[in-house]
CSV table of C-alpha atoms in Angstrom, one decimal:
chain,number,residue,atom,x,y,z
A,247,MET,CA,-25.6,-25.3,-0.3
A,248,ASN,CA,-22.7,-23.7,2.0
A,249,GLU,CA,-20.2,-23.7,-0.8
A,250,MET,CA,-21.2,-20.6,-2.7
A,251,PRO,CA,-21.5,-18.5,0.6
A,252,ALA,CA,-18.1,-19.6,1.6
A,253,LYS,CA,-16.6,-18.6,-1.8
A,254,LEU,CA,-18.4,-15.2,-1.6
A,255,LYS,CA,-16.9,-14.8,1.9
A,256,ALA,CA,-13.5,-15.6,0.8
A,257,ARG,CA,-13.6,-13.1,-2.2
A,258,ALA,CA,-14.9,-10.3,-0.1
A,259,GLU,CA,-12.1,-11.0,2.6
A,260,ARG,CA,-9.5,-11.1,-0.3
A,261,LYS,CA,-11.0,-7.6,-1.6
A,262,THR,CA,-11.0,-6.2,1.8
A,263,ALA,CA,-7.3,-7.2,2.2
A,264,LYS,CA,-6.3,-5.7,-1.1
A,265,ARG,CA,-8.2,-2.5,-0.2
A,266,GLU,CA,-6.3,-2.2,3.2
A,267,GLU,CA,-3.0,-3.0,1.5
A,268,LYS,CA,-3.7,0.1,-1.0
A,269,LYS,CA,-4.8,2.2,1.9
A,270,ARG,CA,-1.6,1.5,3.7
A,271,GLN,CA,0.5,2.3,0.4
A,272,ILE,CA,-1.3,5.6,0.2
A,273,ALA,CA,-0.8,6.2,3.7
A,274,GLU,CA,3.0,5.7,3.7
A,275,SER,CA,3.1,8.3,0.7
A,276,ALA,CA,0.9,10.7,2.6
A,277,ILE,CA,3.2,10.6,5.6
A,278,GLU,CA,6.1,11.7,3.5
A,279,ALA,CA,4.1,15.0,2.6
A,280,LEU,CA,2.8,15.2,6.1
A,281,LYS,CA,6.5,15.0,7.4
A,282,GLU,CA,7.5,17.6,5.0
A,283,LEU,CA,4.8,20.0,5.4
A,284,GLY,CA,3.1,19.5,8.7
A,285,TYR,CA,-0.7,18.8,9.1
A,286,ALA,CA,-1.7,22.4,8.6
A,287,ASN,CA,0.1,22.8,5.4
A,288,THR,CA,-0.7,19.5,3.6
A,289,SER,CA,-3.7,19.4,1.1
A,290,LEU,CA,-5.1,16.2,-0.4
A,291,ARG,CA,-3.6,17.6,-3.7
A,292,ASP,CA,0.0,17.5,-2.0
A,293,ILE,CA,-0.7,13.6,-0.8
A,294,ALA,CA,-2.2,12.9,-4.4
A,295,ASP,CA,1.2,14.4,-5.9
A,296,LYS,CA,3.3,12.4,-3.4
A,297,SER,CA,1.8,9.1,-4.3
A,298,ASP,CA,1.1,9.6,-7.8
A,299,MET,CA,-2.6,9.2,-7.5
A,300,SER,CA,-5.5,11.4,-8.5
A,301,LEU,CA,-7.7,13.3,-6.1
A,302,GLY,CA,-10.5,11.1,-7.0
A,303,MET,CA,-8.5,8.1,-6.4
A,304,LEU,CA,-7.7,9.1,-3.1
A,305,HIS,CA,-11.4,10.1,-2.2
A,306,TYR,CA,-12.3,6.5,-3.3
A,307,TYR,CA,-10.3,5.2,-0.4
A,308,PHE,CA,-10.8,7.9,2.2
A,309,ASP,CA,-13.7,10.0,3.0
A,310,ASP,CA,-11.6,13.2,3.3
A,311,ARG,CA,-8.3,14.8,4.4
A,312,THR,CA,-9.1,14.2,8.2
A,313,ASP,CA,-10.0,10.6,7.5
A,314,LEU,CA,-6.5,10.0,5.7
A,315,ILE,CA,-4.6,11.9,8.2
A,316,LEU,CA,-6.0,9.9,11.2
A,317,TYR,CA,-5.5,6.4,9.4
A,318,CYS,CA,-1.8,7.5,8.9
A,319,VAL,CA,-1.2,8.5,12.7
A,320,SER,CA,-3.0,5.1,13.6
A,321,ILE,CA,-0.6,3.1,11.6
A,322,TYR,CA,2.4,5.0,12.9
A,323,LYS,CA,1.4,4.6,16.6
A,324,GLU,CA,0.5,1.1,16.2
A,325,GLN,CA,4.1,0.4,15.1
A,326,PHE,CA,5.4,2.7,17.8
A,327,VAL,CA,3.6,0.6,20.4
A,328,ARG,CA,4.5,-2.6,19.0
A,329,ASP,CA,8.3,-1.5,19.0
A,330,ILE,CA,8.3,-0.2,22.7
A,331,SER,CA,6.1,-3.4,23.8
A,332,ASP,CA,8.5,-5.8,22.1
A,333,ALA,CA,11.5,-4.0,23.8
A,334,LEU,CA,9.8,-4.3,27.2
A,335,ASP,CA,8.8,-8.0,26.7
A,336,ARG,CA,12.5,-9.0,26.2
A,337,ALA,CA,13.5,-7.2,29.5
A,338,GLU,CA,13.8,-9.0,32.6
A,339,GLY,CA,14.2,-7.3,36.0
A,340,ARG,CA,14.0,-3.7,36.9
A,341,GLU,CA,17.2,-2.5,35.5
A,342,ALA,CA,16.7,-4.2,32.3
A,343,VAL,CA,13.5,-2.7,32.0
A,344,ILE,CA,14.7,0.8,32.4
A,345,ASP,CA,17.5,0.2,30.0
A,346,ALA,CA,15.1,-1.1,27.4
A,347,PHE,CA,12.4,1.5,27.7
A,348,SER,CA,15.0,4.1,27.5
A,349,GLU,CA,16.7,2.9,24.5
A,350,ALA,CA,13.4,2.2,22.8
A,351,LEU,CA,12.1,5.8,23.3
A,352,VAL,CA,15.3,7.3,22.4
A,353,ALA,CA,15.4,5.3,19.1
A,354,SER,CA,12.0,6.4,18.1
A,355,ILE,CA,13.0,10.0,18.8
A,356,VAL,CA,15.9,9.5,16.6
A,357,ASP,CA,14.5,7.7,13.8
A,358,ASP,CA,10.8,9.0,13.9
A,359,GLU,CA,11.1,12.8,15.1
A,360,MET,CA,9.3,13.9,12.0
A,361,ILE,CA,6.3,11.5,12.5
A,362,HIS,CA,6.3,12.4,16.2
A,363,ARG,CA,5.7,16.0,15.2
A,364,LEU,CA,2.6,15.0,13.3
A,365,TRP,CA,1.2,13.2,16.4
A,366,TYR,CA,1.6,16.0,18.6
A,367,ASP,CA,0.0,18.2,15.7
A,368,ILE,CA,-2.9,16.1,15.6
A,369,ARG,CA,-3.3,15.7,19.4
A,370,THR,CA,-3.4,19.5,19.7
A,371,GLN,CA,-5.9,19.7,16.9
A,372,ALA,CA,-8.2,17.2,18.8
A,373,MET,CA,-8.7,20.1,21.2
A,374,PHE,CA,-10.5,22.0,18.5
A,375,ASP,CA,-11.9,19.3,16.0
A,376,ALA,CA,-14.0,16.6,17.6
A,377,ALA,CA,-13.3,14.4,14.6
A,378,PHE,CA,-9.8,13.7,15.8
A,379,ARG,CA,-10.8,12.8,19.5
A,380,PRO,CA,-11.9,9.3,19.3
A,381,VAL,CA,-8.6,8.0,17.5
A,382,VAL,CA,-6.3,10.3,19.9
A,383,ALA,CA,-8.0,9.0,22.9
A,384,GLU,CA,-7.8,5.3,21.6
A,385,ILE,CA,-4.0,5.8,20.7
A,386,GLU,CA,-3.6,7.5,24.1
A,387,GLN,CA,-5.0,4.5,25.9
A,388,LYS,CA,-2.4,2.3,24.0
A,389,LEU,CA,0.5,4.4,25.1
A,390,ILE,CA,-0.6,4.4,29.0
A,391,GLY,CA,-0.9,0.7,28.6
A,392,ILE,CA,2.8,0.7,27.6
A,393,VAL,CA,3.7,2.7,30.8
A,394,ARG,CA,1.5,0.3,32.9
A,395,ASN,CA,3.3,-2.6,31.2
A,396,ALA,CA,6.6,-1.1,32.3
A,397,PHE,CA,5.7,-0.6,36.0
A,398,LEU,CA,4.4,-4.2,36.0
A,399,LYS,CA,7.7,-5.6,34.5
A,400,ALA,CA,9.9,-3.4,36.6
A,401,ASN,CA,8.3,-4.1,40.0
A,402,GLY,CA,5.2,-6.1,39.7
A,403,ALA,CA,2.8,-3.3,40.5
A,404,GLU,CA,1.4,-0.2,39.0
A,405,PRO,CA,1.0,3.3,40.4
A,406,GLY,CA,-2.5,4.6,41.6
A,407,ASP,CA,-2.7,7.1,38.7
A,408,ILE,CA,-1.1,5.5,35.6
A,409,ALA,CA,-2.3,8.2,33.3
A,410,LEU,CA,-0.7,10.8,35.2
A,411,GLN,CA,2.6,8.9,35.2
A,412,TYR,CA,2.1,8.6,31.4
A,413,ALA,CA,1.5,12.3,31.1
A,414,LEU,CA,4.7,13.0,32.9
A,415,LEU,CA,6.7,10.8,30.7
A,416,ASP,CA,5.0,12.1,27.6
A,417,GLY,CA,6.0,15.7,28.5
A,418,VAL,CA,9.8,14.8,29.0
A,419,PHE,CA,9.5,12.7,25.6
A,420,ARG,CA,8.0,15.7,23.8
A,421,TYR,CA,10.5,18.2,25.3
A,422,LEU,CA,13.5,15.9,24.3
A,423,MET,CA,12.1,15.4,20.8
A,424,GLN,CA,11.6,19.0,20.4
A,425,GLY,CA,15.1,19.7,21.3
A,426,GLN,CA,16.3,17.6,18.7
A,427,ILE,CA,14.9,19.9,16.1
A,428,GLY,CA,17.1,22.7,16.8
A,429,ALA,CA,20.6,23.4,15.6
A,430,SER,CA,22.3,21.6,18.6
A,431,PRO,CA,20.4,18.2,19.1
A,432,LYS,CA,21.8,16.3,22.0
A,433,PRO,CA,23.8,13.1,21.5
A,434,ARG,CA,22.0,9.9,21.7
A,435,ALA,CA,23.8,8.7,24.9
A,436,ASP,CA,22.7,12.1,26.8
A,437,LEU,CA,18.9,11.2,25.7
A,438,VAL,CA,19.2,7.6,27.0
A,439,ALA,CA,20.8,8.9,30.1
A,440,THR,CA,18.1,11.4,30.9
A,441,PHE,CA,15.4,8.7,30.4
A,442,ARG,CA,17.3,6.2,32.5
A,443,THR,CA,17.4,8.9,35.3
A,444,LEU,CA,13.7,9.6,34.8
A,445,LEU,CA,12.5,6.1,34.7
A,446,GLY,CA,14.6,5.3,37.6
A,447,GLN,CA,12.6,7.7,39.8
A,448,PHE,CA,9.4,6.4,38.2
A,449,LEU,CA,9.6,2.6,38.2
């Protein structure tokens, strides 16, 4: 009696997995358009052109432009959190944590500068558009978790206001990231040294 429900469940799970895979493929194409044009200047038509899909197909997978952009940012931040967390997990001892955290942050600035710009664009937009706030808040909780993990790995304790420590570190990260956009980006070694000095004061 349970065989048919089990088959239907398995079929539904496969369908969901295929849908999710397709959404990720669309998101990867959308990110390329967003990186080039920015949030404000990217329309669904731009994304459709980048992904070789019709507008109707995009609407089949996403409710609207906001839904698609939030999905893109969530995917990116999930990977960012994993990369930083993996680097911290491999580090043992305070100095190793500082080195690993610094290197991972700089690697992300260098390799993912354009997508970071999108994140800050979306985070600012959340102050004006309530649709962005739940996703932005969820992502920031994960980022705060990274900072908490770094404190725990470095010295076995976290500060009283971990959110404030995150905000301070994020401010420096954004400042250094923005500096890379100009005509005179800093060498990678200088960025690492800046983070090491900062984290040495924090952790």
